[in-house]
Coordinates of C-alpha atoms in Angstrom, one line a residue:
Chain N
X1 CA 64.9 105.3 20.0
X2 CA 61.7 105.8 22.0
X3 CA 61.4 107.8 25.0
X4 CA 58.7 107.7 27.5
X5 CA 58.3 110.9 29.7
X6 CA 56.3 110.4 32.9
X7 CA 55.9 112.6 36.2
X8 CA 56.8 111.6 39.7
X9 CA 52.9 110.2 39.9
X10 CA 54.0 108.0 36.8
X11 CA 51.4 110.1 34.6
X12 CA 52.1 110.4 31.3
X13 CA 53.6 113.7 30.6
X14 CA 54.0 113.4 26.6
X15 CA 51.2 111.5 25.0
X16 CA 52.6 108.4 23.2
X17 CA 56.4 109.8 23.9
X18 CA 59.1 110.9 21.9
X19 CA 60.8 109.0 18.9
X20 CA 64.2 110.3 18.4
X21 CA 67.3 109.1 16.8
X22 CA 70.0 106.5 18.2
X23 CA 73.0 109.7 18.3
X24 CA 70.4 112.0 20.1
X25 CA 71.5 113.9 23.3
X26 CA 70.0 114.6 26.4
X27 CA 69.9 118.0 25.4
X28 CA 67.8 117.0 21.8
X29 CA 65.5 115.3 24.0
X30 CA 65.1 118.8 25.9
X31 CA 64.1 120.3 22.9
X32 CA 61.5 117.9 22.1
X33 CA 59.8 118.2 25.4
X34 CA 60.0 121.8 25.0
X35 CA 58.2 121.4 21.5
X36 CA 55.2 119.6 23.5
X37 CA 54.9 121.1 26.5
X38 CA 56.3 124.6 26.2
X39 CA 58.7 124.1 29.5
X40 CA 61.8 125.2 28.1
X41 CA 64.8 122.8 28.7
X42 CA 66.5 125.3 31.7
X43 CA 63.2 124.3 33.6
X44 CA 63.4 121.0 33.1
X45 CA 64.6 118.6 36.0
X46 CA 64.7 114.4 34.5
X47 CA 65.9 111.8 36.4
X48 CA 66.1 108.2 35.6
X49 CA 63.0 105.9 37.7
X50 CA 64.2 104.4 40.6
X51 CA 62.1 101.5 42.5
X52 CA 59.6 102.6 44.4
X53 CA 60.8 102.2 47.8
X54 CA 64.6 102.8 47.3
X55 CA 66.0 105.1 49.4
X56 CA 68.4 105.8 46.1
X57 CA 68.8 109.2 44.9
X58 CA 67.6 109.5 41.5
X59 CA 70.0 110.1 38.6
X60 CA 70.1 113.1 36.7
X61 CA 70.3 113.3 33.3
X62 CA 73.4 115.9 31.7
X63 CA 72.1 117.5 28.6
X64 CA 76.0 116.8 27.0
X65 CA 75.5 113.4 27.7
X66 CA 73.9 110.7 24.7
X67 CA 70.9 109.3 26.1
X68 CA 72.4 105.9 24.8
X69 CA 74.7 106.9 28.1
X70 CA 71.3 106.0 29.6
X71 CA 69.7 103.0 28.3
X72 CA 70.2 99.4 29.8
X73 CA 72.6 97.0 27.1
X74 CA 71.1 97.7 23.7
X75 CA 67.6 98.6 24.7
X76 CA 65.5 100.7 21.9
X77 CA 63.2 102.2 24.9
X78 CA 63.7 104.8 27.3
X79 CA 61.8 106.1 30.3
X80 CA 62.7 109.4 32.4
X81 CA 60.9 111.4 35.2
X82 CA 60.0 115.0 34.2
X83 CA 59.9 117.5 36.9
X84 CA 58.9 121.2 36.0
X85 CA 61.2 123.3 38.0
X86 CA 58.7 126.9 37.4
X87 CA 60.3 130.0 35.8
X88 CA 64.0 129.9 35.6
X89 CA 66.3 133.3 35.2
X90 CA 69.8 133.1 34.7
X91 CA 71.8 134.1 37.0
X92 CA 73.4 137.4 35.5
X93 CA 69.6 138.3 35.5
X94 CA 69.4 137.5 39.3
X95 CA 72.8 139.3 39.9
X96 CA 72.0 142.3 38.1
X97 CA 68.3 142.8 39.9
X98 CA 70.0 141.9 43.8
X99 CA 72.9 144.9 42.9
X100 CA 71.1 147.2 41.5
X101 CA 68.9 148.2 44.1
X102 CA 71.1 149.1 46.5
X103 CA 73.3 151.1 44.0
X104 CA 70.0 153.0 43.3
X105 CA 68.3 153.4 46.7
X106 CA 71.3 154.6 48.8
X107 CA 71.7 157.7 47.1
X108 CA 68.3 158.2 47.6
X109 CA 68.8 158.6 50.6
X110 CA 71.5 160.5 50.4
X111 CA 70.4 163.3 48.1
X112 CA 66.8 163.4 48.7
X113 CA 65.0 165.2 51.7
X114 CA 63.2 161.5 52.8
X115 CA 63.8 161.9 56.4
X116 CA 61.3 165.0 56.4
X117 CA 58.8 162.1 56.1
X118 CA 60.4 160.5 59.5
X119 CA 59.2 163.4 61.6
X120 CA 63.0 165.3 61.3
X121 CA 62.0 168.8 59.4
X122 CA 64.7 171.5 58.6
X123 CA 68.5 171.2 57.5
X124 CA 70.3 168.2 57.5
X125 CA 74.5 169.1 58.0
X126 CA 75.9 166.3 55.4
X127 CA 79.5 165.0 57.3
X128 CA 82.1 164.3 55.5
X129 CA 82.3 161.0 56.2
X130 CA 78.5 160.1 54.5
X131 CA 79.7 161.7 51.3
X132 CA 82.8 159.2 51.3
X133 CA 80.6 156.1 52.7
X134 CA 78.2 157.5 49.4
X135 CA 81.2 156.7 47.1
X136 CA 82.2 153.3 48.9
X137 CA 79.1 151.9 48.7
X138 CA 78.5 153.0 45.4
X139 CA 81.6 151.6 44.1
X140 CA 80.9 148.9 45.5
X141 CA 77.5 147.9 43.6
X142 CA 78.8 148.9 40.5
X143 CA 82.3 147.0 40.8
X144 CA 79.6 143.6 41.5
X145 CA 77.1 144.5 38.6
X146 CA 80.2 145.2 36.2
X147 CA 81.8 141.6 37.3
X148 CA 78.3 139.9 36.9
X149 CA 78.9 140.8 32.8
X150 CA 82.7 141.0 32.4
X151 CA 84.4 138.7 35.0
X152 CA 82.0 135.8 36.2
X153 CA 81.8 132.7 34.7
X154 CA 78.3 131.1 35.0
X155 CA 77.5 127.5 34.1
X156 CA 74.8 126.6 31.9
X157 CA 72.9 126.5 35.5
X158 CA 69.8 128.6 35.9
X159 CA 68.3 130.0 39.5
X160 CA 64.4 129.9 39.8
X161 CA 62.5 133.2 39.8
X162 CA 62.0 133.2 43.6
X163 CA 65.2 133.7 44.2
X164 CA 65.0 136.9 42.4
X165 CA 62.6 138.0 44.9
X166 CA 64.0 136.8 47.9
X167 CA 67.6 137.8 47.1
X168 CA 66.1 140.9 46.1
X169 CA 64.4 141.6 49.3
X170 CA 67.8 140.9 51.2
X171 CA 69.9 143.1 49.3
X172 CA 67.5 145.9 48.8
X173 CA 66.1 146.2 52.6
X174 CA 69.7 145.9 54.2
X175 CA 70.9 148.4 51.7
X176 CA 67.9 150.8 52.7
X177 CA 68.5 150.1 56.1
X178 CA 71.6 151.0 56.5
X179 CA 71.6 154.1 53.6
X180 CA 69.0 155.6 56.5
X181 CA 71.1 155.3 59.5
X182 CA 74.7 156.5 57.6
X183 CA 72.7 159.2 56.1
X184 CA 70.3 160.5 58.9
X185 CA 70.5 163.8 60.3
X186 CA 71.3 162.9 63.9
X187 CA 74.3 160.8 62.8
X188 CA 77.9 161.4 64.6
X189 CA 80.5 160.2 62.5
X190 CA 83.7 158.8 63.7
X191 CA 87.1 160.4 63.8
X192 CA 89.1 161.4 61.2
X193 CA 91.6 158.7 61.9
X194 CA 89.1 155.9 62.3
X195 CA 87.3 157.1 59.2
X196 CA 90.6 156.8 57.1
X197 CA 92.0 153.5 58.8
X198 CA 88.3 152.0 57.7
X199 CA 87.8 153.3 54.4
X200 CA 91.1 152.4 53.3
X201 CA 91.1 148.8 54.7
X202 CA 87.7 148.4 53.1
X203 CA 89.5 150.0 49.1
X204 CA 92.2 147.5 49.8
X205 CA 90.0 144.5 51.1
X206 CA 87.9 145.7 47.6
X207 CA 90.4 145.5 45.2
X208 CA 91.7 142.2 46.4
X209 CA 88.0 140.8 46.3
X210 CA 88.6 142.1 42.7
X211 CA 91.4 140.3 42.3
X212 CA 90.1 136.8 43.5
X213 CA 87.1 136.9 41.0
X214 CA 89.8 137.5 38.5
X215 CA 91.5 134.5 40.0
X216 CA 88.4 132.5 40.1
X217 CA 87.3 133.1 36.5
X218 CA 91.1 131.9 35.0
X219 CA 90.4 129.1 36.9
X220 CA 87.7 128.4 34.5
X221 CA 89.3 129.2 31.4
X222 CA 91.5 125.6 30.3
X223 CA 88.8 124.0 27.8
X224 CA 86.1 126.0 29.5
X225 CA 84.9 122.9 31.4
X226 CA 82.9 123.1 34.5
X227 CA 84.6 120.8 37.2
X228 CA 86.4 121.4 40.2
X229 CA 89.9 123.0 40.4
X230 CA 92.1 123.8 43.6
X231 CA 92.4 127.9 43.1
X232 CA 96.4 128.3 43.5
X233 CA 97.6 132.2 43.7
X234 CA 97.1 135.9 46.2
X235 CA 94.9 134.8 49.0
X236 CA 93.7 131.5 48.0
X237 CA 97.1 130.1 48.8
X238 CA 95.7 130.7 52.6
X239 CA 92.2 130.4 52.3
X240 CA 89.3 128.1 50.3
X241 CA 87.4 131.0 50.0
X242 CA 89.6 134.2 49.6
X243 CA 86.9 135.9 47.8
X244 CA 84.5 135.8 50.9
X245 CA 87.1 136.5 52.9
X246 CA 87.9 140.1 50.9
X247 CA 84.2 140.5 50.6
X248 CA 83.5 140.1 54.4
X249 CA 86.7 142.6 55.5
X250 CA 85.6 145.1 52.9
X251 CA 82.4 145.4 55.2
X252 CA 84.2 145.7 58.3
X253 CA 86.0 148.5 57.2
X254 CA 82.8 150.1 55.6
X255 CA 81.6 149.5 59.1
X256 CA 84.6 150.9 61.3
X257 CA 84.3 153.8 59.2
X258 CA 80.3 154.7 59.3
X259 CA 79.9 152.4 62.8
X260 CA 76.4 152.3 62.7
X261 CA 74.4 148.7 64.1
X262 CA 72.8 148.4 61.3
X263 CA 76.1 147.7 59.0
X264 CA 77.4 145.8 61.7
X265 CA 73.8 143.7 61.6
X266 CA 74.6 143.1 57.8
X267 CA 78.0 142.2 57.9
X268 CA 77.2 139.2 60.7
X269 CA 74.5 137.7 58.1
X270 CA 76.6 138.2 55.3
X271 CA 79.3 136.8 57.0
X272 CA 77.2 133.7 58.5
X273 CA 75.5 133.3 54.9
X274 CA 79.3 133.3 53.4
X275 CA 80.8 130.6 55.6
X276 CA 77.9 128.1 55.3
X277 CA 78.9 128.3 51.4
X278 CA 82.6 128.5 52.6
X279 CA 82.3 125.2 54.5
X280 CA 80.6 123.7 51.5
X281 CA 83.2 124.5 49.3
X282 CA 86.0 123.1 51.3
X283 CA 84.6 119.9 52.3
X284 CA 83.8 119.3 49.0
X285 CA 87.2 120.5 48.2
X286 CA 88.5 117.8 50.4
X287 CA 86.5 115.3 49.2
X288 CA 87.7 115.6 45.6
X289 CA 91.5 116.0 46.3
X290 CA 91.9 113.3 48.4
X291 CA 95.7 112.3 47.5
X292 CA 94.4 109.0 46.1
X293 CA 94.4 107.4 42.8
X294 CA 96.8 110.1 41.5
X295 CA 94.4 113.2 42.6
X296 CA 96.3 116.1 44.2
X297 CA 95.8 116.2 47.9
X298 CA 94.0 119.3 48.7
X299 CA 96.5 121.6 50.9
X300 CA 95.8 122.8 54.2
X301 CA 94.3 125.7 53.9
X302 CA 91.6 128.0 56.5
X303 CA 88.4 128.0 55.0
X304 CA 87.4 131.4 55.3
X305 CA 88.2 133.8 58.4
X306 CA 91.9 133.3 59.3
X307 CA 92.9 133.0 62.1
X308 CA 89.7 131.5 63.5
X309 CA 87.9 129.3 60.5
Chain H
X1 CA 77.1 105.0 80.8
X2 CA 74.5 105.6 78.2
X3 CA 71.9 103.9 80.5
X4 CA 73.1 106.2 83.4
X5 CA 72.4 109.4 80.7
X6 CA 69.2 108.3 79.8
X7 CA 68.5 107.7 83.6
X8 CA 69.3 111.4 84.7
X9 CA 67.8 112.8 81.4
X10 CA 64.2 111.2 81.9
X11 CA 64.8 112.0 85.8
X12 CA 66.1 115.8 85.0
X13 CA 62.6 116.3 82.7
X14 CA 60.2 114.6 84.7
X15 CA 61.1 116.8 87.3
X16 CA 60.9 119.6 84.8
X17 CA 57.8 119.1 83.8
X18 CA 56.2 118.0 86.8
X19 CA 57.7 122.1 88.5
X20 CA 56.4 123.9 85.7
X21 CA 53.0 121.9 85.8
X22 CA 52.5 123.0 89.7
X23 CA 53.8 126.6 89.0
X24 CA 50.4 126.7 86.1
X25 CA 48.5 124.8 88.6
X26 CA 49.2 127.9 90.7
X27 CA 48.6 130.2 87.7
X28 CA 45.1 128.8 87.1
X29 CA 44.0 128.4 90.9
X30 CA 44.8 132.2 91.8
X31 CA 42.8 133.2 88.7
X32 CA 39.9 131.5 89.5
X33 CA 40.0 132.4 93.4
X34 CA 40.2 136.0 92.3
X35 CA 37.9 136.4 90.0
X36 CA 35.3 134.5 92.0
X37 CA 36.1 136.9 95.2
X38 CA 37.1 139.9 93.5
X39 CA 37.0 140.5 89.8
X40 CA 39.3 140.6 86.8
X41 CA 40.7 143.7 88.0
X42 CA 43.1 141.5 90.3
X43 CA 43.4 138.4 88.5
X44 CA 46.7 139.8 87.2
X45 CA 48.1 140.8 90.7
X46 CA 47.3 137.8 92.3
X47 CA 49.0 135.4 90.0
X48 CA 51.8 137.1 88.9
X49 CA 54.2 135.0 90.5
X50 CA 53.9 132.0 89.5
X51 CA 53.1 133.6 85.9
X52 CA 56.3 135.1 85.5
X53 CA 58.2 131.8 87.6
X54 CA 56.5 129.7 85.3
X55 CA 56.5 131.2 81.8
X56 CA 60.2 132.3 81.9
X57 CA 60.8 128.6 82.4
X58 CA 60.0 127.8 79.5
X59 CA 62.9 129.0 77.9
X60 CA 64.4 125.9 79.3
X61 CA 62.7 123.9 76.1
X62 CA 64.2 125.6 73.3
X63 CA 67.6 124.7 75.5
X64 CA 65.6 121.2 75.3
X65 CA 65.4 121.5 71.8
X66 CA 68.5 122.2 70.8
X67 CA 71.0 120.1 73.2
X68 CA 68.6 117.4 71.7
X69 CA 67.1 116.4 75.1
X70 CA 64.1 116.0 73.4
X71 CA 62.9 116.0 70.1
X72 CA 60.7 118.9 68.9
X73 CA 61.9 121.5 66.6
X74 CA 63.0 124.6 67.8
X75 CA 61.6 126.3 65.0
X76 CA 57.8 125.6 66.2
X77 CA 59.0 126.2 70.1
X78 CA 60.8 129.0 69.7
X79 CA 58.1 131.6 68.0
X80 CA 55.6 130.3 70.6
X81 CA 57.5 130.8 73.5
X82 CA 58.9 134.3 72.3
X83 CA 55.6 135.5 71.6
X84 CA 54.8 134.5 75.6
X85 CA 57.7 136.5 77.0
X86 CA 56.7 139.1 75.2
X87 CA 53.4 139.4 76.7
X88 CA 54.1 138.3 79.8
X89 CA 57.4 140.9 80.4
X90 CA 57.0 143.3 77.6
X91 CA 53.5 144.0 77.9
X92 CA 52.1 143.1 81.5
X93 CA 55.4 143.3 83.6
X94 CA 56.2 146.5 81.5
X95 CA 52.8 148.3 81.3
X96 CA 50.6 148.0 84.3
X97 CA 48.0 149.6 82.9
X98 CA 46.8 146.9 80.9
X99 CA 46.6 144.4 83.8
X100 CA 43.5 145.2 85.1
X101 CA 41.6 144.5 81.6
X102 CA 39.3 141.6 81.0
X103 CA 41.8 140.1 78.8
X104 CA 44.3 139.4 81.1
X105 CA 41.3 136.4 82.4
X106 CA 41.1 135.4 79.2
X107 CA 44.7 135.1 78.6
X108 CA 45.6 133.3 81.9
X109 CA 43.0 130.7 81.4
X110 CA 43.8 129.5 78.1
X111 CA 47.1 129.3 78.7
X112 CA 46.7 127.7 82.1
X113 CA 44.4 125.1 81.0
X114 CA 46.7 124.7 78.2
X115 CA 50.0 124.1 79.6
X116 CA 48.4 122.2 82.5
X117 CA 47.4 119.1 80.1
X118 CA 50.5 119.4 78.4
X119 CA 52.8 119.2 81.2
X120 CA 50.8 116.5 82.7
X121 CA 51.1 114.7 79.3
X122 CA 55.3 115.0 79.3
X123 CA 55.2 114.4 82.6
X124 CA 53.4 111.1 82.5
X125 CA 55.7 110.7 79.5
X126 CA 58.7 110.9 81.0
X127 CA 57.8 109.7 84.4
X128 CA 56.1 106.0 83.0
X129 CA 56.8 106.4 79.6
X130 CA 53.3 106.3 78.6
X131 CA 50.1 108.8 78.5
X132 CA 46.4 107.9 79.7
X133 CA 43.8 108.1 76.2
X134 CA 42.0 110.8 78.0
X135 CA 45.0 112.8 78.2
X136 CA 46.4 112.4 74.8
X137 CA 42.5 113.4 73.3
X138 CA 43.0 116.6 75.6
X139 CA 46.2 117.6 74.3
X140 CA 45.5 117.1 70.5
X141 CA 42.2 118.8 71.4
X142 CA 42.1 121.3 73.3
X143 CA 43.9 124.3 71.5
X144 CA 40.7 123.9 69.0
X145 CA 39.8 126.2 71.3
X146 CA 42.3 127.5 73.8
X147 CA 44.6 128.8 70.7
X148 CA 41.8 131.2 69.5
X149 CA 41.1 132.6 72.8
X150 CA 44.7 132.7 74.0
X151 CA 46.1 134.3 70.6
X152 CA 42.8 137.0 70.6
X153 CA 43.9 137.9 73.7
X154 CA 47.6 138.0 73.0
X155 CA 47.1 140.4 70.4
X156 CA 44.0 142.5 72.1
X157 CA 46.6 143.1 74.8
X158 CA 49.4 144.4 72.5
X159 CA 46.9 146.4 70.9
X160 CA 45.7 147.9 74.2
X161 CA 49.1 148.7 75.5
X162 CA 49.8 150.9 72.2
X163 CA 49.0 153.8 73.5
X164 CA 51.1 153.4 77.0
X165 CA 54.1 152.2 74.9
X166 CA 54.1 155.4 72.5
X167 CA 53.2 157.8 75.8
X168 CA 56.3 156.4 77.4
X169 CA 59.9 156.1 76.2
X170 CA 60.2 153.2 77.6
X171 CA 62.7 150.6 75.6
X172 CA 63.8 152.8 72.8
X173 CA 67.0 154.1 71.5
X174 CA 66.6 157.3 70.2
X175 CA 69.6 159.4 67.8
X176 CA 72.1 160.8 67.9
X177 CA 74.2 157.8 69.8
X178 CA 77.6 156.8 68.9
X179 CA 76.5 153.5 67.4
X180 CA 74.0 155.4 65.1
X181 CA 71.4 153.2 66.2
X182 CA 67.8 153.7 66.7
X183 CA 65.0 151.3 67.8
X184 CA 60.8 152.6 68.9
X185 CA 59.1 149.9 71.0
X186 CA 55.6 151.3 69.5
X187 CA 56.6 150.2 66.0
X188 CA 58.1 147.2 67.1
X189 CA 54.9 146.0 69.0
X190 CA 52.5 146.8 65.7
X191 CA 55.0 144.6 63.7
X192 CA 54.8 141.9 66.5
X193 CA 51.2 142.0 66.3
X194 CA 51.6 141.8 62.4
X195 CA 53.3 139.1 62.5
X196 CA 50.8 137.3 64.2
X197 CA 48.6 137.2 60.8
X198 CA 50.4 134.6 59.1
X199 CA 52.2 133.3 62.2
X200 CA 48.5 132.3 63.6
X201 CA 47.3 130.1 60.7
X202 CA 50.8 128.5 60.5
X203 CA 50.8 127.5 64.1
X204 CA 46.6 126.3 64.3
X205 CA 47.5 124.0 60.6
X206 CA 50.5 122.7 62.6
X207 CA 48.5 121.5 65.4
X208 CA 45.8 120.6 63.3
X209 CA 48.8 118.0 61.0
X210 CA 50.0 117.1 64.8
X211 CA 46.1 116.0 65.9
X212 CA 45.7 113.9 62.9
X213 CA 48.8 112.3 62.8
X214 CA 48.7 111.6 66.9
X215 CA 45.0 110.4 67.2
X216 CA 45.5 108.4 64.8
X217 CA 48.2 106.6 65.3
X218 CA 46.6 105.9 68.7
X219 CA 43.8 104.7 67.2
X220 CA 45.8 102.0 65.4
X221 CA 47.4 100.8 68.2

């Protein structure tokens, strides 16, 4: 079979194409692109042509699929569209980098005299209440980098490198931001009560977000497929996305523990970055498990703040 | 009912447009009398009113914008008209020190001359539902050169008010609070005048991309 690899522009990408045998994949293709071009297959975006014109959306190739899944009757010739997608990192690499800044740059904060370089010399009186909020948020970073390598299931999906810097940036100058304020020597910490009541929603929300990963990853596990599956079980009998949910409270009880504007600051993006993905999720949800053509009908269910979304 | 809508909407922004245009009419007629009578001392005095009346209307258009009464993005109104307030309420209304400075002229010309071609341009949009040549030239045109002057003198002013920001306390939180919050008005200004570095070039190539496509789609017609 011969394939003829062009760009958008219709240049040609491999001189004089690739001949490759009638039982080769998409993914063997991949591999012979990568041979002559050194853009490794995770990088590699290729579409079928469409008419110039059509308002169609192009369709992408699957590298399980045969390309015979792609050729017109019993045709011998094959064109696709190659488009680079730059530097790809998986996503336990993106994961790892986003978490482990903050689990490295709040302590900082917290053990080292940096706030003599903010103009505030002498003793700083450490509450009680910053050394648990140090263990919280600690726990919490390392609980994320250890599910990133023992609990997540990632696809054979990639994320491009700018994501790394841009989720990197988020994570690591909301972290700083807040490690500052919980940790600064003018802070006033709450009550004992309120401290306790938020701490110990925020373990519980914690170990529940624990849970629904757990939940979320046995999902996966029946033939290791990707697909869609309704998530049955704990919280996700109530909500789409029980796992944001847990994530989100977890937050607010940090937050009614330390109250400080700048948690409060993170947990509204977090939470308005969560329920775009949320809404996502469900619709697409819906969509799928319509009832029809013997599909299950997807039950009613919030989608991710009970009792108002 | 739809025709009734479209009725009061073109009525509701005609009327709009055509306010706002007096109230910089205003702006740019009080500048001139003053400085030609009694120097750039005053300018700022004398047209304050109708500067504050005027600019703070503007807030209307990112309502405009997003309501969908009319169709520019709120993403290239809403820097633009933030950065305005700013200067207008967080650094002359705020600081009268810096309104006697020469900039002030500078400042209130550019953006005179510049909001009065492009009110008259939505005005005559929305009033007949078309725009003389002359005026459409003007508004792709003009911020060649009303966009350096007005953004120098946008950011000369924030940099002359520095030091009467940090002297006073004025808008800042200072610890310890009960919502362990803190927020200093100096730093805040030097990053509002950082961001002006790439928010500049962003907003001169967007008018440039606006010019080209405008003119010459007039030109076809």
């Amino acid at each position: 079979m011969k394939v003829t690899v062009v760009s958008r522009s219709g240049r040609e990408v491999v001189k004089g194409g690739i001949e490759l045998s009638d039982s080769a994949t998409v993914a063997d293709l991949q591999e012979a692109i990568h041979k002559r071009t050194k853009k490794y297959p995770s990088r590699q975006r290729l579409t079928l042509p469409v008419q110039p014109g059509s308002k169609e959306r192009p369709v992408v190739l699957n590298y399980k699929k045969s390309l015979k899944d792609y050729t017109i009757g019993n045709s011998e010739t094959l064109t696709v569209v190659f488009k680079d997608l730059g530097p790809q990192v998986s996503y336990r690499t993106l994961f790892f980098c986003e978490y482990l800044g903050p689990l490295l740059l709040y302590p900082v904060f917290y053990y080292l005299p940096v706030y003599q370089y903010f103009g505030y010399k002498g003793e700083r009186v450490i509450h009680p209440v910053q050394t648990y909020a140090l263990y919280y948020w600690c726990f919490h970073y390392a609980k994320r980098i250890l599910e990133t390598f023992f609990v997540h299931c990632f696809s054979h999906a990639t994320s491009p490198l700018s994501n790394v810097f841009r989720n990197c940036a988020y994570y690591w100058t909301f972290g700083s931001y807040i490690a500052y304020y919980v940790n600064h020597p003018l802070y006033t910490p709450v009550n004992d009560l309120q401290m306790k009541i938020g701490f110990g929603f925020g373990i519980l929300c914690q170990i529940s977000n624990f849970y629904c990963h757990i939940i979320l990853k046995n999902l996966r596990s029946p033939g290791g497929e990707g697909g869609y599956q309704i998530p049955r079980g704990f919280l996700f009998n109530i909500v789409t996305c029980a796992n944001y949910t847990t994530e989100i409270y977890q937050w607010l009880g940090f937050n009614i523990a330390t109250q400080t504007v700048a948690g409060y600051i993170f947990l509204v993006v977090a939470t308005f970055i969560m329920t775009n993905w949320a809404l996502a999720k469900h619709r697409r949800l819906k969509k799928l498990f319509d009832g029809k053509e013997g599909r299950p009908r997807y039950p009613r269910r919030w989608v991710i703040l009970p009792p108002f979304l | 009912m739809a025709g009734f809508f479209s009725l009061l909407r073109r009525l509701y922004l005609s009327l709009y447009n055509w306010t706002v245009l007096f109230g910089w009419c205003q702006v740019l007629y009080f500048v001139l009398k003053t400085l030609n009578e009694s120097g750039h001392q005053y300018v700022y005095n004398a047209a304050e009113k109708p500067l504050l009346y005027a600019q703070t209307a503007a807030v209307l258009e990112i309502l405009h914008g997003l309501v969908g009464l009319v169709r520019s993005p709120v993403t290239a109104t809403l820097p633009q008209i933030s950065s305005r307030l700013f200067l207008v309420w967080g650094i002359l209304w705020s600081f009268p020190e810096t309104r006697s400075h020469v900039l002030v002229t500078s400042l209130l010309i550019s953006w005179s001359i510049t909001e009065i071609i492009r009110y008259s341009f939505f005005g005559f949009k929305e009033t007949f539902g078309f725009t003389p040549s002359w005026l459409l030239w003007l508004r792709y045109s003009s911020f060649l050169v009303l966009y350096p002057t007005g953004i120098s003198s946008e950011v000369g002013l924030i940099y002359i008010a520095l030091p009467f920001i940090k002297a006073s306390e004025k808008y800042c939180i200072r610890m310890p609070n009960k919502l362990n919050s803190s927020f200093d008005y100096f730093y805040a200004a030097i990053v509002a005048m950082g961001i002006y570095v790439p928010g500049s070039p962003h907003l001169y190539t967007y008018m440039l991309a606006q010019r080209k496509k405008a003119l010459s789609k007039s030109k076809r017609e």
